[in-house]
JSON list of C-alpha atoms in Angstrom, two decimals:
[
{"chain": "A", "resi": 1, "resn": "MET", "atom": "CA", "xyz": [167.39, 40.36, 74.63]},
{"chain": "A", "resi": 2, "resn": "PRO", "atom": "CA", "xyz": [164.84, 42.24, 77.53]},
{"chain": "A", "resi": 3, "resn": "ASP", "atom": "CA", "xyz": [161.09, 42.33, 77.08]},
{"chain": "A", "resi": 4, "resn": "SER", "atom": "CA", "xyz": [161.94, 45.67, 76.90]},
{"chain": "A", "resi": 5, "resn": "LEU", "atom": "CA", "xyz": [164.50, 46.41, 74.82]},
{"chain": "A", "resi": 6, "resn": "ALA", "atom": "CA", "xyz": [162.63, 43.45, 72.54]},
{"chain": "A", "resi": 7, "resn": "ALA", "atom": "CA", "xyz": [159.20, 45.62, 71.93]},
{"chain": "A", "resi": 8, "resn": "ARG", "atom": "CA", "xyz": [161.09, 48.95, 71.61]},
{"chain": "A", "resi": 9, "resn": "ALA", "atom": "CA", "xyz": [163.03, 47.58, 68.33]},
{"chain": "A", "resi": 10, "resn": "ALA", "atom": "CA", "xyz": [159.61, 45.45, 67.20]},
{"chain": "A", "resi": 11, "resn": "PRO", "atom": "CA", "xyz": [157.50, 47.49, 63.96]},
{"chain": "A", "resi": 12, "resn": "GLN", "atom": "CA", "xyz": [155.10, 48.88, 65.73]},
{"chain": "A", "resi": 13, "resn": "PRO", "atom": "CA", "xyz": [151.50, 48.95, 64.37]},
{"chain": "A", "resi": 14, "resn": "GLY", "atom": "CA", "xyz": [150.63, 52.04, 62.04]},
{"chain": "A", "resi": 15, "resn": "PRO", "atom": "CA", "xyz": [147.38, 53.44, 62.46]},
{"chain": "A", "resi": 16, "resn": "SER", "atom": "CA", "xyz": [144.53, 52.04, 61.29]},
{"chain": "A", "resi": 17, "resn": "GLU", "atom": "CA", "xyz": [140.67, 53.77, 59.50]},
{"chain": "A", "resi": 18, "resn": "GLY", "atom": "CA", "xyz": [138.75, 52.61, 63.02]},
{"chain": "A", "resi": 19, "resn": "GLU", "atom": "CA", "xyz": [141.17, 54.94, 65.01]},
{"chain": "A", "resi": 20, "resn": "LEU", "atom": "CA", "xyz": [140.30, 57.52, 62.18]},
{"chain": "A", "resi": 21, "resn": "PHE", "atom": "CA", "xyz": [136.62, 57.22, 62.01]},
{"chain": "A", "resi": 22, "resn": "LYS", "atom": "CA", "xyz": [135.68, 56.35, 65.70]},
{"chain": "A", "resi": 23, "resn": "LYS", "atom": "CA", "xyz": [137.24, 59.50, 66.66]},
{"chain": "A", "resi": 24, "resn": "ILE", "atom": "CA", "xyz": [135.18, 61.60, 63.97]},
{"chain": "A", "resi": 25, "resn": "LEU", "atom": "CA", "xyz": [132.06, 59.49, 64.61]},
{"chain": "A", "resi": 26, "resn": "GLY", "atom": "CA", "xyz": [131.87, 59.52, 67.74]},
{"chain": "A", "resi": 27, "resn": "SER", "atom": "CA", "xyz": [128.89, 57.94, 70.41]},
{"chain": "A", "resi": 28, "resn": "LYS", "atom": "CA", "xyz": [128.19, 56.25, 65.99]},
{"chain": "A", "resi": 29, "resn": "TRP", "atom": "CA", "xyz": [130.47, 54.40, 66.23]},
{"chain": "A", "resi": 30, "resn": "GLN", "atom": "CA", "xyz": [129.05, 51.71, 68.49]},
{"chain": "A", "resi": 31, "resn": "GLY", "atom": "CA", "xyz": [126.50, 51.61, 66.05]},
{"chain": "A", "resi": 32, "resn": "LEU", "atom": "CA", "xyz": [128.17, 49.77, 63.28]},
{"chain": "A", "resi": 33, "resn": "HIS", "atom": "CA", "xyz": [128.11, 46.30, 63.16]},
{"chain": "A", "resi": 34, "resn": "PRO", "atom": "CA", "xyz": [130.46, 44.84, 65.08]},
{"chain": "A", "resi": 35, "resn": "ASP", "atom": "CA", "xyz": [132.40, 43.20, 62.06]},
{"chain": "A", "resi": 36, "resn": "ILE", "atom": "CA", "xyz": [133.42, 46.40, 60.70]},
{"chain": "A", "resi": 37, "resn": "ARG", "atom": "CA", "xyz": [134.20, 47.85, 63.82]},
{"chain": "A", "resi": 38, "resn": "ARG", "atom": "CA", "xyz": [136.41, 44.43, 64.12]},
{"chain": "A", "resi": 39, "resn": "ARG", "atom": "CA", "xyz": [137.38, 45.06, 60.70]},
{"chain": "A", "resi": 40, "resn": "PHE", "atom": "CA", "xyz": [138.47, 48.76, 61.11]},
{"chain": "A", "resi": 41, "resn": "ASP", "atom": "CA", "xyz": [140.50, 48.42, 64.45]},
{"chain": "A", "resi": 42, "resn": "LYS", "atom": "CA", "xyz": [142.96, 46.88, 62.62]},
{"chain": "A", "resi": 43, "resn": "ASN", "atom": "CA", "xyz": [146.59, 48.02, 62.19]},
{"chain": "A", "resi": 44, "resn": "PRO", "atom": "CA", "xyz": [149.04, 47.43, 59.60]},
{"chain": "A", "resi": 45, "resn": "LEU", "atom": "CA", "xyz": [152.32, 47.31, 61.16]},
{"chain": "A", "resi": 46, "resn": "PRO", "atom": "CA", "xyz": [154.53, 48.96, 58.82]},
{"chain": "A", "resi": 47, "resn": "GLY", "atom": "CA", "xyz": [156.03, 46.92, 55.57]},
{"chain": "A", "resi": 48, "resn": "ARG", "atom": "CA", "xyz": [152.80, 44.54, 56.18]},
{"chain": "A", "resi": 49, "resn": "ALA", "atom": "CA", "xyz": [149.68, 45.13, 54.48]},
{"chain": "A", "resi": 50, "resn": "LEU", "atom": "CA", "xyz": [146.42, 44.11, 55.38]},
{"chain": "A", "resi": 51, "resn": "HIS", "atom": "CA", "xyz": [144.72, 42.26, 52.02]},
{"chain": "A", "resi": 52, "resn": "TYR", "atom": "CA", "xyz": [142.36, 41.97, 51.06]},
{"chain": "A", "resi": 53, "resn": "LEU", "atom": "CA", "xyz": [140.76, 39.65, 48.20]},
{"chain": "A", "resi": 54, "resn": "GLY", "atom": "CA", "xyz": [137.51, 40.11, 45.33]},
{"chain": "A", "resi": 55, "resn": "ALA", "atom": "CA", "xyz": [135.95, 41.07, 42.99]},
{"chain": "A", "resi": 56, "resn": "LEU", "atom": "CA", "xyz": [133.95, 43.69, 41.28]},
{"chain": "A", "resi": 57, "resn": "SER", "atom": "CA", "xyz": [131.02, 42.72, 39.81]},
{"chain": "A", "resi": 58, "resn": "GLU", "atom": "CA", "xyz": [130.09, 46.02, 38.03]},
{"chain": "A", "resi": 59, "resn": "LEU", "atom": "CA", "xyz": [132.91, 48.14, 36.79]},
{"chain": "A", "resi": 60, "resn": "ARG", "atom": "CA", "xyz": [131.04, 51.34, 34.44]},
{"chain": "A", "resi": 61, "resn": "CYS", "atom": "CA", "xyz": [131.25, 54.93, 33.74]},
{"chain": "A", "resi": 62, "resn": "SER", "atom": "CA", "xyz": [129.25, 57.27, 31.48]},
{"chain": "A", "resi": 63, "resn": "ARG", "atom": "CA", "xyz": [131.00, 58.98, 28.07]},
{"chain": "A", "resi": 64, "resn": "PHE", "atom": "CA", "xyz": [131.82, 61.97, 30.45]},
{"chain": "A", "resi": 65, "resn": "GLY", "atom": "CA", "xyz": [133.15, 59.56, 33.14]},
{"chain": "A", "resi": 66, "resn": "LYS", "atom": "CA", "xyz": [135.16, 57.98, 30.63]},
{"chain": "A", "resi": 67, "resn": "LEU", "atom": "CA", "xyz": [137.04, 61.09, 28.79]},
{"chain": "A", "resi": 68, "resn": "LEU", "atom": "CA", "xyz": [136.88, 62.36, 32.45]},
{"chain": "A", "resi": 69, "resn": "GLY", "atom": "CA", "xyz": [139.49, 59.46, 33.48]},
{"chain": "A", "resi": 70, "resn": "HIS", "atom": "CA", "xyz": [141.31, 59.46, 29.93]},
{"chain": "A", "resi": 71, "resn": "LEU", "atom": "CA", "xyz": [142.14, 63.30, 30.92]},
{"chain": "A", "resi": 72, "resn": "THR", "atom": "CA", "xyz": [143.46, 62.76, 34.59]},
{"chain": "A", "resi": 73, "resn": "GLN", "atom": "CA", "xyz": [145.07, 59.54, 34.21]},
{"chain": "A", "resi": 74, "resn": "PRO", "atom": "CA", "xyz": [148.70, 61.38, 34.06]},
{"chain": "A", "resi": 75, "resn": "MET", "atom": "CA", "xyz": [148.13, 63.64, 37.56]},
{"chain": "A", "resi": 76, "resn": "ILE", "atom": "CA", "xyz": [145.73, 60.33, 38.53]},
{"chain": "A", "resi": 77, "resn": "GLN", "atom": "CA", "xyz": [146.08, 57.43, 37.19]},
{"chain": "A", "resi": 78, "resn": "GLY", "atom": "CA", "xyz": [143.77, 54.73, 38.68]},
{"chain": "A", "resi": 79, "resn": "ALA", "atom": "CA", "xyz": [141.36, 56.76, 40.41]},
{"chain": "A", "resi": 80, "resn": "LEU", "atom": "CA", "xyz": [138.95, 57.76, 38.00]},
{"chain": "A", "resi": 81, "resn": "ILE", "atom": "CA", "xyz": [139.16, 54.33, 34.89]},
{"chain": "A", "resi": 82, "resn": "PRO", "atom": "CA", "xyz": [137.41, 54.97, 32.17]},
{"chain": "A", "resi": 83, "resn": "TYR", "atom": "CA", "xyz": [136.29, 51.65, 31.53]},
{"chain": "A", "resi": 84, "resn": "SER", "atom": "CA", "xyz": [133.00, 49.29, 31.72]},
{"chain": "A", "resi": 85, "resn": "ASP", "atom": "CA", "xyz": [133.62, 45.84, 32.74]},
{"chain": "A", "resi": 86, "resn": "ALA", "atom": "CA", "xyz": [132.61, 42.57, 35.18]},
{"chain": "A", "resi": 87, "resn": "ASN", "atom": "CA", "xyz": [133.14, 39.97, 36.94]},
{"chain": "A", "resi": 88, "resn": "PHE", "atom": "CA", "xyz": [137.22, 40.87, 37.49]},
{"chain": "A", "resi": 89, "resn": "PRO", "atom": "CA", "xyz": [139.57, 40.38, 40.14]},
{"chain": "A", "resi": 90, "resn": "VAL", "atom": "CA", "xyz": [140.66, 43.12, 42.79]},
{"chain": "A", "resi": 91, "resn": "GLU", "atom": "CA", "xyz": [143.42, 42.87, 45.16]},
{"chain": "A", "resi": 92, "resn": "ILE", "atom": "CA", "xyz": [143.72, 45.64, 48.01]},
{"chain": "A", "resi": 93, "resn": "GLN", "atom": "CA", "xyz": [146.05, 46.24, 50.58]},
{"chain": "A", "resi": 94, "resn": "VAL", "atom": "CA", "xyz": [145.91, 49.19, 53.62]},
{"chain": "A", "resi": 95, "resn": "TYR", "atom": "CA", "xyz": [149.24, 49.88, 54.69]},
{"chain": "A", "resi": 96, "resn": "ALA", "atom": "CA", "xyz": [151.58, 52.85, 57.01]},
{"chain": "A", "resi": 97, "resn": "LYS", "atom": "CA", "xyz": [154.51, 53.92, 56.47]},
{"chain": "A", "resi": 98, "resn": "PRO", "atom": "CA", "xyz": [156.88, 54.70, 59.11]},
{"chain": "A", "resi": 99, "resn": "ASP", "atom": "CA", "xyz": [156.53, 57.67, 61.44]},
{"chain": "A", "resi": 100, "resn": "ASP", "atom": "CA", "xyz": [153.54, 58.89, 59.03]},
{"chain": "A", "resi": 101, "resn": "PRO", "atom": "CA", "xyz": [150.19, 58.91, 59.93]},
{"chain": "A", "resi": 102, "resn": "ALA", "atom": "CA", "xyz": [148.37, 58.48, 56.94]},
{"chain": "A", "resi": 103, "resn": "ILE", "atom": "CA", "xyz": [146.68, 55.57, 56.54]},
{"chain": "A", "resi": 104, "resn": "TYR", "atom": "CA", "xyz": [147.93, 54.26, 52.35]},
{"chain": "A", "resi": 105, "resn": "LYS", "atom": "CA", "xyz": [145.33, 52.03, 50.63]},
{"chain": "A", "resi": 106, "resn": "GLN", "atom": "CA", "xyz": [146.12, 50.16, 46.86]},
{"chain": "A", "resi": 107, "resn": "ARG", "atom": "CA", "xyz": [144.06, 48.53, 44.21]},
{"chain": "A", "resi": 108, "resn": "ILE", "atom": "CA", "xyz": [145.08, 46.29, 41.70]},
{"chain": "A", "resi": 109, "resn": "TYR", "atom": "CA", "xyz": [142.10, 45.67, 39.30]},
{"chain": "A", "resi": 110, "resn": "ARG", "atom": "CA", "xyz": [142.36, 43.32, 36.73]},
{"chain": "A", "resi": 111, "resn": "LEU", "atom": "CA", "xyz": [140.35, 44.05, 33.83]},
{"chain": "A", "resi": 112, "resn": "HIS", "atom": "CA", "xyz": [140.10, 41.56, 31.16]},
{"chain": "A", "resi": 113, "resn": "GLY", "atom": "CA", "xyz": [141.78, 42.13, 28.16]},
{"chain": "A", "resi": 114, "resn": "ARG", "atom": "CA", "xyz": [144.21, 44.82, 29.82]},
{"chain": "A", "resi": 115, "resn": "GLU", "atom": "CA", "xyz": [147.33, 45.62, 31.81]},
{"chain": "A", "resi": 116, "resn": "PRO", "atom": "CA", "xyz": [146.27, 45.72, 35.30]},
{"chain": "A", "resi": 117, "resn": "ILE", "atom": "CA", "xyz": [145.68, 48.89, 36.85]},
{"chain": "A", "resi": 118, "resn": "GLN", "atom": "CA", "xyz": [147.09, 50.16, 40.36]},
{"chain": "A", "resi": 119, "resn": "PHE", "atom": "CA", "xyz": [145.61, 52.99, 42.68]},
{"chain": "A", "resi": 120, "resn": "THR", "atom": "CA", "xyz": [147.42, 54.27, 45.34]},
{"chain": "A", "resi": 121, "resn": "SER", "atom": "CA", "xyz": [145.37, 56.80, 48.01]},
{"chain": "A", "resi": 122, "resn": "PHE", "atom": "CA", "xyz": [145.96, 57.99, 51.72]},
{"chain": "A", "resi": 123, "resn": "MET", "atom": "CA", "xyz": [143.99, 59.15, 54.49]},
{"chain": "A", "resi": 124, "resn": "ARG", "atom": "CA", "xyz": [144.33, 61.29, 57.35]},
{"chain": "A", "resi": 125, "resn": "GLU", "atom": "CA", "xyz": [142.72, 63.99, 59.53]},
{"chain": "A", "resi": 126, "resn": "SER", "atom": "CA", "xyz": [142.83, 67.29, 58.80]},
{"chain": "A", "resi": 127, "resn": "GLU", "atom": "CA", "xyz": [143.86, 69.85, 61.78]},
{"chain": "A", "resi": 128, "resn": "ARG", "atom": "CA", "xyz": [140.09, 70.86, 61.69]},
{"chain": "A", "resi": 129, "resn": "GLY", "atom": "CA", "xyz": [139.13, 67.50, 62.78]},
{"chain": "A", "resi": 130, "resn": "GLU", "atom": "CA", "xyz": [137.73, 65.71, 58.68]},
{"chain": "A", "resi": 131, "resn": "VAL", "atom": "CA", "xyz": [138.88, 63.14, 57.41]},
{"chain": "A", "resi": 132, "resn": "LEU", "atom": "CA", "xyz": [140.65, 63.80, 53.96]},
{"chain": "A", "resi": 133, "resn": "GLU", "atom": "CA", "xyz": [141.25, 61.35, 50.71]},
{"chain": "A", "resi": 134, "resn": "TYR", "atom": "CA", "xyz": [144.28, 62.25, 48.87]},
{"chain": "A", "resi": 135, "resn": "VAL", "atom": "CA", "xyz": [144.21, 60.78, 45.66]},
{"chain": "A", "resi": 136, "resn": "GLY", "atom": "CA", "xyz": [147.67, 62.22, 43.83]},
{"chain": "A", "resi": 137, "resn": "MET", "atom": "CA", "xyz": [149.28, 65.56, 43.06]},
{"chain": "A", "resi": 138, "resn": "GLY", "atom": "CA", "xyz": [147.98, 67.02, 45.98]},
{"chain": "A", "resi": 139, "resn": "LEU", "atom": "CA", "xyz": [144.14, 66.28, 44.68]},
{"chain": "A", "resi": 140, "resn": "GLY", "atom": "CA", "xyz": [141.69, 65.07, 47.43]},
{"chain": "A", "resi": 141, "resn": "MET", "atom": "CA", "xyz": [138.86, 64.96, 48.72]},
{"chain": "A", "resi": 142, "resn": "LYS", "atom": "CA", "xyz": [137.34, 65.58, 52.34]},
{"chain": "A", "resi": 143, "resn": "LEU", "atom": "CA", "xyz": [135.08, 62.71, 53.47]},
{"chain": "A", "resi": 144, "resn": "VAL", "atom": "CA", "xyz": [131.65, 62.83, 55.83]},
{"chain": "A", "resi": 145, "resn": "LEU", "atom": "CA", "xyz": [130.85, 59.49, 57.47]},
{"chain": "A", "resi": 146, "resn": "SER", "atom": "CA", "xyz": [127.48, 58.46, 58.83]},
{"chain": "A", "resi": 147, "resn": "VAL", "atom": "CA", "xyz": [125.97, 55.16, 59.99]},
{"chain": "A", "resi": 148, "resn": "GLU", "atom": "CA", "xyz": [123.12, 53.77, 58.15]},
{"chain": "A", "resi": 149, "resn": "GLU", "atom": "CA", "xyz": [119.93, 52.01, 60.36]},
{"chain": "A", "resi": 150, "resn": "ASN", "atom": "CA", "xyz": [121.65, 47.90, 58.50]},
{"chain": "A", "resi": 151, "resn": "GLY", "atom": "CA", "xyz": [125.05, 49.44, 60.30]},
{"chain": "A", "resi": 152, "resn": "SER", "atom": "CA", "xyz": [126.47, 49.81, 57.78]},
{"chain": "A", "resi": 153, "resn": "LEU", "atom": "CA", "xyz": [129.27, 52.31, 56.47]},
{"chain": "A", "resi": 154, "resn": "HIS", "atom": "CA", "xyz": [128.60, 55.70, 55.03]},
{"chain": "A", "resi": 155, "resn": "PHE", "atom": "CA", "xyz": [131.13, 57.66, 53.11]},
{"chain": "A", "resi": 156, "resn": "GLN", "atom": "CA", "xyz": [129.71, 61.07, 51.00]},
{"chain": "A", "resi": 157, "resn": "SER", "atom": "CA", "xyz": [132.76, 63.47, 49.62]},
{"chain": "A", "resi": 158, "resn": "ASP", "atom": "CA", "xyz": [132.03, 67.11, 50.86]},
{"chain": "A", "resi": 159, "resn": "GLY", "atom": "CA", "xyz": [134.17, 69.30, 48.19]},
{"chain": "A", "resi": 160, "resn": "TYR", "atom": "CA", "xyz": [137.06, 68.43, 46.59]},
{"chain": "A", "resi": 161, "resn": "PHE", "atom": "CA", "xyz": [140.24, 70.50, 46.83]},
{"chain": "A", "resi": 162, "resn": "TRP", "atom": "CA", "xyz": [144.10, 70.80, 45.27]},
{"chain": "A", "resi": 163, "resn": "ASP", "atom": "CA", "xyz": [146.58, 71.11, 47.91]},
{"chain": "A", "resi": 164, "resn": "VAL", "atom": "CA", "xyz": [149.51, 72.73, 47.13]},
{"chain": "A", "resi": 165, "resn": "LEU", "atom": "CA", "xyz": [151.99, 74.33, 49.78]},
{"chain": "A", "resi": 166, "resn": "GLY", "atom": "CA", "xyz": [149.88, 73.54, 52.51]},
{"chain": "A", "resi": 167, "resn": "TRP", "atom": "CA", "xyz": [147.09, 75.52, 51.13]},
{"chain": "A", "resi": 168, "resn": "ARG", "atom": "CA", "xyz": [143.67, 73.82, 49.98]},
{"chain": "A", "resi": 169, "resn": "ILE", "atom": "CA", "xyz": [142.47, 74.78, 47.62]},
{"chain": "A", "resi": 170, "resn": "PRO", "atom": "CA", "xyz": [138.37, 74.62, 46.97]},
{"chain": "A", "resi": 171, "resn": "LEU", "atom": "CA", "xyz": [137.69, 73.03, 43.04]},
{"chain": "A", "resi": 172, "resn": "PRO", "atom": "CA", "xyz": [134.32, 74.07, 41.76]},
{"chain": "A", "resi": 173, "resn": "GLY", "atom": "CA", "xyz": [132.21, 71.14, 41.41]},
{"chain": "A", "resi": 174, "resn": "VAL", "atom": "CA", "xyz": [131.30, 71.48, 38.02]},
{"chain": "A", "resi": 175, "resn": "PHE", "atom": "CA", "xyz": [134.78, 70.84, 37.36]},
{"chain": "A", "resi": 176, "resn": "THR", "atom": "CA", "xyz": [135.52, 67.80, 39.45]},
{"chain": "A", "resi": 177, "resn": "PRO", "atom": "CA", "xyz": [133.32, 63.80, 38.56]},
{"chain": "A", "resi": 178, "resn": "GLY", "atom": "CA", "xyz": [131.17, 64.41, 40.66]},
{"chain": "A", "resi": 179, "resn": "LYS", "atom": "CA", "xyz": [129.64, 63.96, 44.08]},
{"chain": "A", "resi": 180, "resn": "THR", "atom": "CA", "xyz": [131.71, 60.66, 45.71]},
{"chain": "A", "resi": 181, "resn": "PHE", "atom": "CA", "xyz": [129.21, 58.07, 47.83]},
{"chain": "A", "resi": 182, "resn": "LEU", "atom": "CA", "xyz": [131.03, 54.69, 49.01]},
{"chain": "A", "resi": 183, "resn": "TRP", "atom": "CA", "xyz": [128.31, 51.59, 50.73]},
{"chain": "A", "resi": 184, "resn": "HIS", "atom": "CA", "xyz": [130.54, 49.34, 53.18]},
{"chain": "A", "resi": 185, "resn": "HIS", "atom": "CA", "xyz": [128.05, 46.66, 54.01]},
{"chain": "A", "resi": 186, "resn": "ASN", "atom": "CA", "xyz": [128.77, 43.95, 56.59]},
{"chain": "A", "resi": 187, "resn": "GLU", "atom": "CA", "xyz": [128.28, 40.16, 55.10]},
{"chain": "A", "resi": 188, "resn": "THR", "atom": "CA", "xyz": [130.01, 37.78, 57.53]},
{"chain": "A", "resi": 189, "resn": "PRO", "atom": "CA", "xyz": [133.25, 38.05, 59.73]},
{"chain": "A", "resi": 190, "resn": "GLU", "atom": "CA", "xyz": [134.90, 37.80, 57.11]},
{"chain": "A", "resi": 191, "resn": "ARG", "atom": "CA", "xyz": [133.42, 39.31, 53.89]},
{"chain": "A", "resi": 192, "resn": "PHE", "atom": "CA", "xyz": [131.90, 42.56, 52.94]},
{"chain": "A", "resi": 193, "resn": "ASN", "atom": "CA", "xyz": [130.48, 44.43, 49.88]},
{"chain": "A", "resi": 194, "resn": "ILE", "atom": "CA", "xyz": [130.96, 47.86, 48.73]},
{"chain": "A", "resi": 195, "resn": "ARG", "atom": "CA", "xyz": [129.36, 49.98, 46.24]},
{"chain": "A", "resi": 196, "resn": "ILE", "atom": "CA", "xyz": [130.69, 53.68, 44.98]},
{"chain": "A", "resi": 197, "resn": "GLU", "atom": "CA", "xyz": [129.13, 55.90, 42.66]},
{"chain": "A", "resi": 198, "resn": "ILE", "atom": "CA", "xyz": [129.85, 59.32, 42.29]},
{"chain": "A", "resi": 199, "resn": "ARG", "atom": "CA", "xyz": [126.92, 61.28, 40.51]},
{"chain": "A", "resi": 200, "resn": "HIS", "atom": "CA", "xyz": [128.08, 65.22, 38.96]},
{"chain": "A", "resi": 201, "resn": "TRP", "atom": "CA", "xyz": [125.51, 68.11, 38.81]},
{"chain": "A", "resi": 202, "resn": "LEU", "atom": "CA", "xyz": [125.12, 68.14, 35.21]},
{"chain": "A", "resi": 203, "resn": "MET", "atom": "CA", "xyz": [125.83, 65.08, 34.14]},
{"chain": "A", "resi": 204, "resn": "GLY", "atom": "CA", "xyz": [125.03, 62.60, 36.52]},
{"chain": "A", "resi": 205, "resn": "THR", "atom": "CA", "xyz": [125.98, 59.13, 37.75]},
{"chain": "A", "resi": 206, "resn": "THR", "atom": "CA", "xyz": [130.01, 58.81, 36.30]},
{"chain": "A", "resi": 207, "resn": "PHE", "atom": "CA", "xyz": [131.24, 56.39, 37.72]},
{"chain": "A", "resi": 208, "resn": "THR", "atom": "CA", "xyz": [129.91, 53.18, 39.42]},
{"chain": "A", "resi": 209, "resn": "GLN", "atom": "CA", "xyz": [131.49, 50.42, 41.28]},
{"chain": "A", "resi": 210, "resn": "VAL", "atom": "CA", "xyz": [130.15, 47.52, 42.88]},
{"chain": "A", "resi": 211, "resn": "GLY", "atom": "CA", "xyz": [131.94, 44.37, 44.35]},
{"chain": "A", "resi": 212, "resn": "VAL", "atom": "CA", "xyz": [132.70, 42.19, 47.79]},
{"chain": "A", "resi": 213, "resn": "PHE", "atom": "CA", "xyz": [135.81, 41.65, 49.11]},
{"chain": "A", "resi": 214, "resn": "GLU", "atom": "CA", "xyz": [137.17, 38.43, 51.65]},
{"chain": "A", "resi": 215, "resn": "GLU", "atom": "CA", "xyz": [140.25, 39.27, 54.43]},
{"chain": "A", "resi": 216, "resn": "VAL", "atom": "CA", "xyz": [143.23, 37.02, 53.62]},
{"chain": "A", "resi": 217, "resn": "THR", "atom": "CA", "xyz": [145.43, 36.04, 57.45]},
{"chain": "A", "resi": 218, "resn": "GLU", "atom": "CA", "xyz": [148.33, 36.15, 55.57]},
{"chain": "A", "resi": 219, "resn": "PRO", "atom": "CA", "xyz": [149.58, 40.54, 54.80]},
{"chain": "A", "resi": 220, "resn": "LYS", "atom": "CA", "xyz": [151.52, 40.89, 51.98]},
{"chain": "A", "resi": 221, "resn": "ALA", "atom": "CA", "xyz": [154.60, 42.83, 52.04]},
{"chain": "A", "resi": 222, "resn": "VAL", "atom": "CA", "xyz": [154.69, 46.24, 50.59]},
{"chain": "A", "resi": 223, "resn": "THR", "atom": "CA", "xyz": [157.28, 48.08, 49.09]},
{"chain": "A", "resi": 224, "resn": "ALA", "atom": "CA", "xyz": [156.74, 51.27, 49.03]}
]
């Protein structure tokens, strides 16, 4: 088979978070730690995920968070985990689908004494150049990206919405789990740590996740 035909027949890389973040951050992208830029620049092949293994040293939810997590499980199971635990393994897969510009992320939480909890979200750019993350049933949030002085990547939610037939309907803050904050800190070329906090304006901090992850060189196949 000629090289040109082989290239066309071979699976083409899907979108990467790095491509999207680089576009959104502009010149600020260069302020990220080089390992973080390299990590997010990797493009998954359709059916071949980028795979990360790690553990959460802290998973915590408030009483309000626990109630909200149980109430929302039928719609967005796994997005708001209504349990507290510590030191348990987590698997993350970042993958693409053919002819789909979205970036998918699957997480499997293996809490002590419970069945594994799986949660899949996807991220894409809106027509207005915004970063949107969808968590299920058309529910999602707009994310604002920034670079911290130490080169870490910071995400902050800027409103939740419900996408119905292409219409983005804003959700009042009082009916959401709160504003989401996520920090991606680099430790080594293959190791990073994550901290997620969700803070409700009335109920305080509702959810917290803290963990450390490492890249796995051999990606796993994803059935989607």
